[in-house]
PDB file of C-alpha atoms (C1' of nucleotides) in Angstrom:
ATOM      1  CA  MET A  25       0.120  -0.512  -0.279  1.00 36.00           C
ATOM      2  CA  ASN A  26       2.350   2.596   1.343  1.00 36.00           C
ATOM      3  CA  GLU A  27       6.515   2.594   0.594  1.00 36.00           C
ATOM      4  CA  SER A  28       7.028   3.291   4.388  1.00 36.00           C
ATOM      5  CA  PRO A  29       4.846   0.466   6.727  1.00 38.00           C
ATOM      6  CA  VAL A  30       3.194   1.788   9.880  1.00 37.00           C
ATOM      7  CA  SER A  31       5.659   3.693  11.620  1.00 38.00           C
ATOM      8  CA  GLY A  32       8.417   5.636  10.465  1.00 40.00           C
ATOM      9  CA  THR A  33      11.270   4.585  11.610  1.00 47.00           C
ATOM     10  CA  SER A  34      13.380   4.863   9.223  1.00 50.00           C
ATOM     11  CA  PRO A  35      15.931   1.296   7.856  1.00 51.00           C
ATOM     12  CA  GLU A  36      18.799   3.456   9.294  1.00 53.00           C
ATOM     13  CA  VAL A  37      17.222   3.829  12.249  1.00 54.00           C
ATOM     14  CA  LEU A  38      17.261  -0.535  13.037  1.00 52.00           C
ATOM     15  CA  GLU A  39      20.173  -1.157  11.102  1.00 56.00           C
ATOM     16  CA  SER A  40      22.222   1.213  14.153  1.00 57.00           C
ATOM     17  CA  HIS A  41      19.766  -1.116  16.155  1.00 56.00           C
ATOM     18  CA  ARG A  42      20.568  -4.635  15.314  1.00 59.00           C
ATOM     19  CA  LYS A  43      23.724  -3.582  15.611  1.00 60.00           C
ATOM     20  CA  TYR A  44      23.744  -2.345  19.280  1.00 58.00           C
ATOM     21  CA  ILE A  45      22.235  -5.392  20.341  1.00 58.00           C
ATOM     22  CA  GLY A  46      25.018  -7.182  18.526  1.00 57.00           C
ATOM     23  CA  GLN A  47      27.099  -5.243  20.333  1.00 61.00           C
ATOM     24  CA  LEU A  48      25.999  -5.723  23.235  1.00 60.00           C
ATOM     25  CA  GLU A  49      25.591  -9.493  23.360  1.00 61.00           C
ATOM     26  CA  LYS A  50      29.337  -9.375  22.331  1.00 61.00           C
ATOM     27  CA  GLU A  51      29.726  -8.234  25.822  1.00 70.00           C
ATOM     28  CA  CYS A  52      28.289 -10.286  27.194  1.00 85.00           C
ATOM     29  CA  PRO A  53      28.069 -14.061  26.396  1.00 91.00           C
ATOM     30  CA  VAL A  54      25.453 -14.609  29.518  1.00 93.00           C
ATOM     31  CA  ARG A  55      22.770 -12.153  27.391  1.00 92.00           C
ATOM     32  CA  ALA A  56      24.306 -13.592  24.051  1.00 92.00           C
ATOM     33  CA  ALA A  57      22.095 -17.470  25.391  1.00 94.00           C
ATOM     34  CA  ILE A  58      19.712 -16.164  26.723  1.00 94.00           C
ATOM     35  CA  ASN A  59      18.449 -14.267  23.951  1.00 93.00           C
ATOM     36  CA  VAL A  60      18.920 -17.919  21.887  1.00 94.00           C
ATOM     37  CA  LEU A  61      16.547 -19.533  24.889  1.00 95.00           C
ATOM     38  CA  ARG A  62      14.194 -16.273  24.449  1.00 92.00           C
ATOM     39  CA  GLY A  63      11.523 -17.572  21.677  1.00 91.00           C
ATOM     40  CA  ARG A  64       8.519 -18.574  24.653  1.00 90.00           C
ATOM     41  CA  TRP A  65       8.528 -22.626  23.536  1.00 92.00           C
ATOM     42  CA  LYS A  66      12.918 -22.738  22.168  1.00 94.00           C
ATOM     43  CA  PRO A  67      13.003 -24.907  25.232  1.00 94.00           C
ATOM     44  CA  SER A  68      10.718 -27.283  24.682  1.00 93.00           C
ATOM     45  CA  ILE A  69      11.442 -27.249  20.638  1.00 95.00           C
ATOM     46  CA  LEU A  70      15.156 -28.515  21.807  1.00 95.00           C
ATOM     47  CA  CYS A  71      13.701 -30.743  24.305  1.00 92.00           C
ATOM     48  CA  GLU A  72      11.085 -32.860  21.662  1.00 93.00           C
ATOM     49  CA  ILE A  73      14.563 -32.831  19.128  1.00 95.00           C
ATOM     50  CA  ALA A  74      16.254 -34.290  21.422  1.00 94.00           C
ATOM     51  CA  LYS A  75      14.582 -37.315  22.200  1.00 93.00           C
ATOM     52  CA  GLY A  76      15.818 -38.260  18.362  1.00 94.00           C
ATOM     53  CA  PRO A  77      15.470 -36.667  15.119  1.00 96.00           C
ATOM     54  CA  GLN A  78      11.539 -34.577  14.646  1.00 95.00           C
ATOM     55  CA  ARG A  79       9.628 -34.402  11.417  1.00 96.00           C
ATOM     56  CA  TYR A  80       6.997 -30.871  11.384  1.00 95.00           C
ATOM     57  CA  SER A  81       4.368 -32.797  12.483  1.00 94.00           C
ATOM     58  CA  GLU A  82       5.559 -35.000  15.519  1.00 94.00           C
ATOM     59  CA  MET A  83       6.842 -31.337  16.710  1.00 94.00           C
ATOM     60  CA  ARG A  84       2.812 -30.368  16.181  1.00 93.00           C
ATOM     61  CA  LYS A  85       1.546 -32.897  17.661  1.00 92.00           C
ATOM     62  CA  ALA A  86       4.001 -32.827  20.165  1.00 91.00           C
ATOM     63  CA  LEU A  87       3.520 -29.294  21.184  1.00 91.00           C
ATOM     64  CA  PRO A  88      -0.584 -28.480  20.088  1.00 89.00           C
ATOM     65  CA  GLN A  89      -0.882 -24.631  21.446  1.00 87.00           C
ATOM     66  CA  VAL A  90       2.525 -24.213  19.765  1.00 91.00           C
ATOM     67  CA  SER A  91       0.588 -22.246  16.001  1.00 91.00           C
ATOM     68  CA  ALA A  92       2.531 -23.879  12.941  1.00 92.00           C
ATOM     69  CA  GLN A  93       3.780 -20.049  12.852  1.00 92.00           C
ATOM     70  CA  THR A  94       5.806 -19.663  15.098  1.00 93.00           C
ATOM     71  CA  MET A  95       6.910 -23.519  15.456  1.00 95.00           C
ATOM     72  CA  THR A  96       8.273 -22.775  11.160  1.00 95.00           C
ATOM     73  CA  VAL A  97      10.143 -18.625  13.514  1.00 95.00           C
ATOM     74  CA  GLN A  98      11.052 -20.828  16.420  1.00 96.00           C
ATOM     75  CA  LEU A  99      12.167 -23.866  14.270  1.00 96.00           C
ATOM     76  CA  ARG A 100      13.755 -21.048  11.929  1.00 96.00           C
ATOM     77  CA  GLU A 101      15.936 -19.154  14.696  1.00 95.00           C
ATOM     78  CA  LEU A 102      17.338 -21.740  15.767  1.00 96.00           C
ATOM     79  CA  GLU A 103      18.730 -23.333  12.519  1.00 95.00           C
ATOM     80  CA  ALA A 104      20.530 -20.245  11.919  1.00 93.00           C
ATOM     81  CA  ASP A 105      21.246 -19.833  15.628  1.00 94.00           C
ATOM     82  CA  GLY A 106      23.254 -23.083  14.565  1.00 95.00           C
ATOM     83  CA  LEU A 107      20.866 -24.743  17.139  1.00 96.00           C
ATOM     84  CA  ILE A 108      19.626 -27.535  14.398  1.00 96.00           C
ATOM     85  CA  THR A 109      19.549 -28.727  10.991  1.00 96.00           C
ATOM     86  CA  ARG A 110      17.145 -28.717   8.815  1.00 96.00           C
ATOM     87  CA  GLU A 111      16.845 -31.550   6.592  1.00 95.00           C
ATOM     88  CA  VAL A 112      14.638 -31.259   2.929  1.00 94.00           C
ATOM     89  CA  TYR A 113      13.452 -35.592   2.197  1.00 93.00           C
ATOM     90  CA  ALA A 114      13.204 -35.114  -1.698  1.00 87.00           C
ATOM     91  CA  GLU A 115      10.814 -37.728  -1.107  1.00 86.00           C
ATOM     92  CA  VAL A 116       6.896 -37.577  -2.563  1.00 82.00           C
ATOM     93  CA  PRO A 117       4.849 -36.684   0.599  1.00 85.00           C
ATOM     94  CA  SER A 118       8.069 -34.631   1.407  1.00 87.00           C
ATOM     95  CA  ARG A 119      10.030 -35.017   5.069  1.00 92.00           C
ATOM     96  CA  VAL A 120      11.651 -32.372   6.766  1.00 95.00           C
ATOM     97  CA  GLU A 121      13.849 -33.391   9.589  1.00 96.00           C
ATOM     98  CA  TYR A 122      15.579 -31.599  11.849  1.00 97.00           C
ATOM     99  CA  GLN A 123      18.541 -32.751  14.365  1.00 96.00           C
ATOM    100  CA  LEU A 124      20.477 -30.974  17.277  1.00 97.00           C
ATOM    101  CA  THR A 125      23.843 -29.905  16.524  1.00 96.00           C
ATOM    102  CA  PRO A 126      26.743 -30.595  18.267  1.00 97.00           C
ATOM    103  CA  LEU A 127      26.280 -27.139  19.990  1.00 97.00           C
ATOM    104  CA  ALA A 128      22.969 -27.617  20.988  1.00 96.00           C
ATOM    105  CA  GLU A 129      23.715 -30.743  22.726  1.00 96.00           C
ATOM    106  CA  SER A 130      26.375 -28.999  24.982  1.00 96.00           C
ATOM    107  CA  LEU A 131      23.273 -27.289  25.514  1.00 96.00           C
ATOM    108  CA  SER A 132      21.686 -29.393  26.778  1.00 94.00           C
ATOM    109  CA  GLU A 133      24.028 -29.821  29.583  1.00 93.00           C
ATOM    110  CA  VAL A 134      23.596 -26.050  30.770  1.00 95.00           C
ATOM    111  CA  MET A 135      20.322 -26.856  29.974  1.00 95.00           C
ATOM    112  CA  VAL A 136      19.361 -29.294  33.232  1.00 94.00           C
ATOM    113  CA  GLU A 137      21.323 -27.087  36.348  1.00 95.00           C
ATOM    114  CA  LEU A 138      18.846 -24.909  34.727  1.00 95.00           C
ATOM    115  CA  GLU A 139      15.787 -26.621  35.686  1.00 94.00           C
ATOM    116  CA  ALA A 140      17.587 -27.909  38.288  1.00 96.00           C
ATOM    117  CA  TRP A 141      17.666 -24.208  39.089  1.00 96.00           C
ATOM    118  CA  GLY A 142      14.160 -23.884  38.027  1.00 95.00           C
ATOM    119  CA  GLU A 143      12.681 -26.466  40.651  1.00 94.00           C
ATOM    120  CA  ARG A 144      14.292 -24.365  42.500  1.00 95.00           C
ATOM    121  CA  TYR A 145      12.881 -20.534  42.078  1.00 95.00           C
ATOM    122  CA  LEU A 146       9.153 -22.913  42.032  1.00 93.00           C
ATOM    123  CA  THR A 147       9.766 -24.275  44.979  1.00 93.00           C
ATOM    124  CA  GLU A 148      10.853 -21.074  47.405  1.00 92.00           C
ATOM    125  CA  ARG A 149       8.419 -19.535  45.545  1.00 87.00           C
ATOM    126  CA  ALA A 150       5.130 -21.874  46.392  1.00 84.00           C
ATOM    127  CA  GLN A 151       6.696 -21.319  49.752  1.00 83.00           C
ATOM    128  CA  SER A 152       6.654 -17.675  50.656  1.00 72.00           C
ATOM    129  CA  PRO A 153       2.954 -16.068  50.479  1.00 47.00           C
ATOM    130  CA  SER A 154       3.766 -12.783  50.211  1.00 45.00           C
ATOM    131  CA  GLU A 155       4.637 -13.409  46.661  1.00 43.00           C
ATOM    132  CA  LYS A 156       2.927 -12.943  43.504  1.00 41.00           C
ATOM    133  CA  PRO A 157       1.067 -16.824  42.433  1.00 39.00           C
ATOM    134  CA  ASP A 158      -0.198 -15.575  39.076  1.00 35.00           C
TER     135      ASP A 158
ATOM    136  CA  MET T 291      -7.381   3.671  35.995  1.00 35.00           C
ATOM    137  CA  ASN T 292      -9.871   1.897  34.047  1.00 35.00           C
ATOM    138  CA  GLU T 293     -10.790  -1.651  33.667  1.00 35.00           C
ATOM    139  CA  SER T 294     -11.647  -2.256  30.557  1.00 36.00           C
ATOM    140  CA  PRO T 295      -8.162  -0.439  28.702  1.00 37.00           C
ATOM    141  CA  VAL T 296      -7.922  -0.039  24.658  1.00 36.00           C
ATOM    142  CA  SER T 297      -9.232  -3.920  23.096  1.00 38.00           C
ATOM    143  CA  GLY T 298     -12.182  -5.656  23.676  1.00 39.00           C
ATOM    144  CA  THR T 299      -9.528  -8.916  25.247  1.00 47.00           C
ATOM    145  CA  SER T 300     -11.781  -9.279  28.627  1.00 49.00           C
ATOM    146  CA  PRO T 301     -10.063 -10.534  31.749  1.00 51.00           C
ATOM    147  CA  GLU T 302     -11.565 -13.342  32.148  1.00 52.00           C
ATOM    148  CA  VAL T 303      -9.593 -14.419  29.175  1.00 53.00           C
ATOM    149  CA  LEU T 304      -6.265 -13.186  30.173  1.00 51.00           C
ATOM    150  CA  GLU T 305      -6.342 -14.194  33.379  1.00 55.00           C
ATOM    151  CA  SER T 306      -6.768 -18.153  32.234  1.00 56.00           C
ATOM    152  CA  HIS T 307      -3.650 -17.164  30.170  1.00 55.00           C
ATOM    153  CA  ARG T 308      -1.998 -16.783  33.231  1.00 58.00           C
ATOM    154  CA  LYS T 309      -3.225 -19.248  34.378  1.00 59.00           C
ATOM    155  CA  TYR T 310      -1.657 -20.872  31.239  1.00 57.00           C
ATOM    156  CA  ILE T 311       1.717 -19.169  31.394  1.00 56.00           C
ATOM    157  CA  GLY T 312       1.294 -20.649  34.974  1.00 57.00           C
ATOM    158  CA  GLN T 313       0.622 -24.006  34.385  1.00 60.00           C
ATOM    159  CA  LEU T 314       3.114 -24.366  32.085  1.00 60.00           C
ATOM    160  CA  GLU T 315       6.178 -23.375  34.266  1.00 61.00           C
ATOM    161  CA  LYS T 316       5.576 -25.037  36.525  1.00 62.00           C
ATOM    162  CA  GLU T 317       5.287 -28.779  33.915  1.00 70.00           C
ATOM    163  CA  CYS T 318       9.056 -26.548  32.679  1.00 85.00           C
ATOM    164  CA  PRO T 319      11.305 -25.203  35.160  1.00 91.00           C
ATOM    165  CA  VAL T 320      13.787 -24.208  32.598  1.00 93.00           C
ATOM    166  CA  ARG T 321      10.863 -22.382  31.334  1.00 91.00           C
ATOM    167  CA  ALA T 322      10.119 -20.726  34.504  1.00 92.00           C
ATOM    168  CA  ALA T 323      14.524 -20.053  34.564  1.00 94.00           C
ATOM    169  CA  ILE T 324      14.107 -18.461  31.698  1.00 94.00           C
ATOM    170  CA  ASN T 325      11.550 -16.604  32.195  1.00 93.00           C
ATOM    171  CA  VAL T 326      13.620 -15.045  35.412  1.00 95.00           C
ATOM    172  CA  LEU T 327      16.318 -13.782  32.440  1.00 95.00           C
ATOM    173  CA  ARG T 328      13.823 -13.215  29.984  1.00 92.00           C
ATOM    174  CA  GLY T 329      14.049  -9.088  30.947  1.00 92.00           C
ATOM    175  CA  ARG T 330      17.227  -7.436  28.407  1.00 91.00           C
ATOM    176  CA  TRP T 331      19.027  -5.753  31.540  1.00 94.00           C
ATOM    177  CA  LYS T 332      18.447  -8.821  34.241  1.00 95.00           C
ATOM    178  CA  PRO T 333      21.618 -10.988  34.004  1.00 95.00           C
ATOM    179  CA  SER T 334      23.226  -7.822  33.284  1.00 94.00           C
ATOM    180  CA  ILE T 335      21.601  -6.274  36.551  1.00 96.00           C
ATOM    181  CA  LEU T 336      22.695  -9.526  38.556  1.00 96.00           C
ATOM    182  CA  CYS T 337      25.844  -9.560  37.283  1.00 93.00           C
ATOM    183  CA  GLU T 338      26.166  -5.527  39.345  1.00 94.00           C
ATOM    184  CA  ILE T 339      24.422  -6.376  42.441  1.00 96.00           C
ATOM    185  CA  ALA T 340      26.740  -9.390  42.386  1.00 95.00           C
ATOM    186  CA  LYS T 341      29.747  -7.666  43.175  1.00 94.00           C
ATOM    187  CA  GLY T 342      28.049  -6.407  46.282  1.00 95.00           C
ATOM    188  CA  PRO T 343      24.452  -4.151  47.216  1.00 96.00           C
ATOM    189  CA  GLN T 344      23.962  -1.497  44.970  1.00 96.00           C
ATOM    190  CA  ARG T 345      22.455   1.547  44.955  1.00 97.00           C
ATOM    191  CA  TYR T 346      19.207   2.903  42.350  1.00 96.00           C
ATOM    192  CA  SER T 347      22.288   5.777  41.266  1.00 96.00           C
ATOM    193  CA  GLU T 348      24.911   3.457  41.106  1.00 96.00           C
ATOM    194  CA  MET T 349      22.744   0.556  38.581  1.00 96.00           C
ATOM    195  CA  ARG T 350      22.481   4.042  36.573  1.00 95.00           C
ATOM    196  CA  LYS T 351      25.990   4.554  36.134  1.00 94.00           C
ATOM    197  CA  ALA T 352      27.446   1.359  35.538  1.00 93.00           C
ATOM    198  CA  LEU T 353      23.932  -0.275  33.312  1.00 93.00           C
ATOM    199  CA  PRO T 354      23.707   3.676  31.094  1.00 92.00           C
ATOM    200  CA  GLN T 355      22.053   1.984  28.863  1.00 90.00           C
ATOM    201  CA  VAL T 356      18.806   1.561  30.492  1.00 94.00           C
ATOM    202  CA  SER T 357      15.934   3.812  30.992  1.00 94.00           C
ATOM    203  CA  ALA T 358      15.797   4.614  34.881  1.00 95.00           C
ATOM    204  CA  GLN T 359      11.446   3.617  33.699  1.00 95.00           C
ATOM    205  CA  THR T 360      12.845  -0.186  32.737  1.00 95.00           C
ATOM    206  CA  MET T 361      15.364   0.268  35.458  1.00 97.00           C
ATOM    207  CA  THR T 362      12.390   0.337  38.306  1.00 96.00           C
ATOM    208  CA  VAL T 363      10.146  -2.170  36.342  1.00 96.00           C
ATOM    209  CA  GLN T 364      12.838  -4.821  35.633  1.00 97.00           C
ATOM    210  CA  LEU T 365      14.323  -4.103  39.429  1.00 97.00           C
ATOM    211  CA  ARG T 366      10.453  -4.227  40.729  1.00 96.00           C
ATOM    212  CA  GLU T 367      10.413  -8.348  38.883  1.00 96.00           C
ATOM    213  CA  LEU T 368      13.267  -9.268  40.391  1.00 97.00           C
ATOM    214  CA  GLU T 369      12.222  -8.151  43.461  1.00 96.00           C
ATOM    215  CA  ALA T 370       8.560 -10.181  43.192  1.00 94.00           C
ATOM    216  CA  ASP T 371      10.861 -14.081  41.682  1.00 95.00           C
ATOM    217  CA  GLY T 372      12.892 -13.603  44.954  1.00 96.00           C
ATOM    218  CA  LEU T 373      16.203 -12.924  43.220  1.00 97.00           C
ATOM    219  CA  ILE T 374      16.744  -9.594  45.312  1.00 97.00           C
ATOM    220  CA  THR T 375      16.303  -7.444  48.221  1.00 97.00           C
ATOM    221  CA  ARG T 376      15.190  -4.102  48.540  1.00 97.00           C
ATOM    222  CA  GLU T 377      15.902  -1.944  51.474  1.00 96.00           C
ATOM    223  CA  VAL T 378      14.960   1.487  51.983  1.00 95.00           C
ATOM    224  CA  TYR T 379      17.070   3.104  54.661  1.00 94.00           C
ATOM    225  CA  ALA T 380      15.273   6.259  55.358  1.00 89.00           C
ATOM    226  CA  GLU T 381      17.768   8.715  55.703  1.00 87.00           C
ATOM    227  CA  VAL T 382      18.522  12.366  54.268  1.00 83.00           C
ATOM    228  CA  PRO T 383      19.366  11.747  50.663  1.00 88.00           C
ATOM    229  CA  SER T 384      17.016   8.461  50.739  1.00 90.00           C
ATOM    230  CA  ARG T 385      18.820   5.491  50.356  1.00 95.00           C
ATOM    231  CA  VAL T 386      17.528   1.852  48.530  1.00 96.00           C
ATOM    232  CA  GLU T 387      20.183  -0.644  48.616  1.00 97.00           C
ATOM    233  CA  TYR T 388      19.479  -4.039  46.505  1.00 97.00           C
ATOM    234  CA  GLN T 389      21.413  -7.646  47.128  1.00 96.00           C
ATOM    235  CA  LEU T 390      21.014 -11.044  45.911  1.00 97.00           C
ATOM    236  CA  THR T 391      18.953 -13.634  47.754  1.00 97.00           C
ATOM    237  CA  PRO T 392      20.544 -16.387  47.992  1.00 97.00           C
ATOM    238  CA  LEU T 393      18.407 -17.979  45.132  1.00 97.00           C
ATOM    239  CA  ALA T 394      19.764 -15.711  43.541  1.00 97.00           C
ATOM    240  CA  GLU T 395      23.384 -17.077  44.020  1.00 96.00           C
ATOM    241  CA  SER T 396      22.774 -20.415  43.490  1.00 96.00           C
ATOM    242  CA  LEU T 397      21.161 -18.866  39.688  1.00 96.00           C
ATOM    243  CA  SER T 398      24.978 -17.264  39.518  1.00 94.00           C
ATOM    244  CA  GLU T 399      26.077 -20.297  39.346  1.00 93.00           C
ATOM    245  CA  VAL T 400      24.077 -21.106  36.717  1.00 95.00           C
ATOM    246  CA  MET T 401      24.370 -18.191  34.692  1.00 95.00           C
ATOM    247  CA  VAL T 402      28.351 -19.294  34.690  1.00 95.00           C
ATOM    248  CA  GLU T 403      27.807 -21.993  32.425  1.00 95.00           C
ATOM    249  CA  LEU T 404      25.248 -20.196  30.083  1.00 95.00           C
ATOM    250  CA  GLU T 405      28.204 -17.719  29.592  1.00 94.00           C
ATOM    251  CA  ALA T 406      30.778 -20.448  29.156  1.00 96.00           C
ATOM    252  CA  TRP T 407      28.466 -21.876  26.320  1.00 96.00           C
ATOM    253  CA  GLY T 408      27.695 -17.969  25.068  1.00 95.00           C
ATOM    254  CA  GLU T 409      30.852 -17.547  24.945  1.00 94.00           C
ATOM    255  CA  ARG T 410      31.495 -20.935  22.025  1.00 95.00           C
ATOM    256  CA  TYR T 411      28.148 -19.951  20.927  1.00 95.00           C
ATOM    257  CA  LEU T 412      29.379 -17.298  19.103  1.00 93.00           C
ATOM    258  CA  THR T 413      32.779 -18.029  18.439  1.00 93.00           C
ATOM    259  CA  GLU T 414      30.954 -20.585  16.087  1.00 92.00           C
ATOM    260  CA  ARG T 415      28.863 -18.440  14.491  1.00 87.00           C
ATOM    261  CA  ALA T 416      31.669 -16.130  13.973  1.00 84.00           C
ATOM    262  CA  GLN T 417      32.901 -19.190  11.944  1.00 82.00           C
ATOM    263  CA  SER T 418      29.981 -20.581  10.378  1.00 71.00           C
ATOM    264  CA  PRO T 419      29.857 -18.123   7.630  1.00 45.00           C
ATOM    265  CA  SER T 420      26.831 -19.112   5.775  1.00 43.00           C
ATOM    266  CA  GLU T 421      24.544 -17.398   8.710  1.00 42.00           C
ATOM    267  CA  LYS T 422      22.699 -14.442   9.860  1.00 40.00           C
ATOM    268  CA  PRO T 423      26.670 -12.404  11.096  1.00 38.00           C
ATOM    269  CA  ASP T 424      23.936  -9.165  12.271  1.00 35.00           C
TER     270      ASP T 424
ATOM    271  C1'  DC M 294       3.449 -32.165   3.702  1.00 79.60           C
ATOM    272  C1'  DG M 295       5.260 -27.893   5.085  1.00 79.60           C
ATOM    273  C1'  DG M 296       5.603 -24.240   5.034  1.00 79.60           C
ATOM    274  C1'  DA M 297       4.462 -18.241   3.402  1.00 79.60           C
ATOM    275  C1'  DA M 298       2.131 -13.938   3.208  1.00 79.60           C
ATOM    276  C1'  DT M 299      -1.032 -11.340   5.996  1.00 79.60           C
ATOM    277  C1'  DC M 300      -3.509  -9.545   9.530  1.00 79.60           C
ATOM    278  C1'  DC M 301      -3.527  -8.306  14.053  1.00 79.60           C
ATOM    279  C1'  DT M 302      -3.208  -8.488  19.357  1.00 79.60           C
ATOM    280  C1'  DA M 303       0.052  -8.215  23.688  1.00 79.60           C
ATOM    281  C1'  DT M 304       3.872  -7.602  26.345  1.00 79.60           C
ATOM    282  C1'  DT M 305       8.180  -5.505  26.905  1.00 79.60           C
ATOM    283  C1'  DT M 306      11.465  -1.447  25.873  1.00 79.60           C
ATOM    284  C1'  DG M 307      12.549   4.126  25.447  1.00 79.60           C
ATOM    285  C1'  DA M 308      11.845   8.713  25.948  1.00 79.60           C
ATOM    286  C1'  DT M 309      10.228  12.341  27.644  1.00 79.60           C
ATOM    287  C1'  DA M 310       8.614  14.858  32.135  1.00 79.60           C
ATOM    288  C1'  DC M 311       7.537  15.311  36.944  1.00 79.60           C
ATOM    289  C1'  DT M 312       7.684  14.285  41.927  1.00 79.60           C
ATOM    290  C1'  DG M 313       7.933  13.136  47.006  1.00 79.60           C
TER     291       DG M 313
ATOM    292  C1'  DC P 216      17.739  10.067  45.463  1.00 79.60           C
ATOM    293  C1'  DA P 217      14.911   7.686  43.692  1.00 79.60           C
ATOM    294  C1'  DG P 218      11.891   6.851  41.971  1.00 79.60           C
ATOM    295  C1'  DT P 219       6.282   7.722  39.054  1.00 79.60           C
ATOM    296  C1'  DA P 220       3.418   8.956  34.839  1.00 79.60           C
ATOM    297  C1'  DT P 221       2.079   9.190  30.225  1.00 79.60           C
ATOM    298  C1'  DC P 222       3.095   8.743  25.814  1.00 79.60           C
ATOM    299  C1'  DA P 223       5.323   6.494  21.667  1.00 79.60           C
ATOM    300  C1'  DA P 224       7.948   2.314  19.787  1.00 79.60           C
ATOM    301  C1'  DA P 225       9.383  -2.522  18.858  1.00 79.60           C
ATOM    302  C1'  DT P 226       8.967  -7.267  19.727  1.00 79.60           C
ATOM    303  C1'  DA P 227       7.211 -12.018  20.001  1.00 79.60           C
ATOM    304  C1'  DG P 228       3.321 -14.693  19.115  1.00 79.60           C
ATOM    305  C1'  DG P 229      -1.565 -16.609  17.821  1.00 79.60           C
ATOM    306  C1'  DA P 230      -5.311 -16.959  13.792  1.00 79.60           C
ATOM    307  C1'  DT P 231      -6.354 -16.845   8.935  1.00 79.60           C
ATOM    308  C1'  DT P 232      -5.808 -17.969   5.057  1.00 79.60           C
ATOM    309  C1'  DC P 233      -3.067 -19.599   0.369  1.00 79.60           C
ATOM    310  C1'  DC P 234       1.042 -22.305  -1.577  1.00 79.60           C
ATOM    311  C1'  DG P 235       4.047 -25.963  -4.274  1.00 79.60           C
TER     312       DG P 235
END
DNA sequence: CGGAATCCTATTTGATACTG
DNA sequence: CAGTATCAAATAGGATTCCG
């Protein structure tokens, strides 16, 4: 319709913002790691693929809360981040398989620690009465 | 301020959505942990406070990219999540100090692992030429 | 089957100005 | 000093429809 989409933000500003974020990540690997896992479904998706190579449709069945669009986006991002590989088989009903890279496998070990901490966090939060119980 | 904001989303829907998220967290401690660290500045903020009790103004100086509003919001959320304590001293120029709880200290150990992985991730990403270099 | 395109809502963050 | 209020922008995710 119109050449400048919704807002008037120029491409240069967006570009410099991307560089800015990139710079922040270089200075803070923790933030970089968190950004990789930040998508709401990425831990679950990685968890599923960790069980073995998974097809798109299998994952949709395993995670029915995730819409097709979101699933695709998250998979693409994980792929761009080097955590999963995407293999297309030239078969009649087309078939695509995702699997973890070694980089993602090393992340799995950290996720185990993260899970242990998460359990402690959930326990303590459930005990403290003055906090927001959600 | 007003009970029905801008859009027509009913409070019941929002409420059920909150419960839904809460349920997801209970089923996935990893997600719960990531959500706690999900704010863009929270790792940096925790890092600062890990150096010792910090005042609001000290943290604003240490992290000048973070606006006052955002700093306040992130601190409040960390407090609500039981990661930091907020102590107000009744002095003449008012003084507020934040410090880590034991829960946050245990998270620091996980963050060390996360940092190590983040460094590997950044290295591998810098080497692969076909990925988005940002 | 495995998506892409479009549109829409919700959440997060930032900028600016003001306050106890 | 340590915020709060208000407004605006950016980001993330979902719903629906269409495509090779």
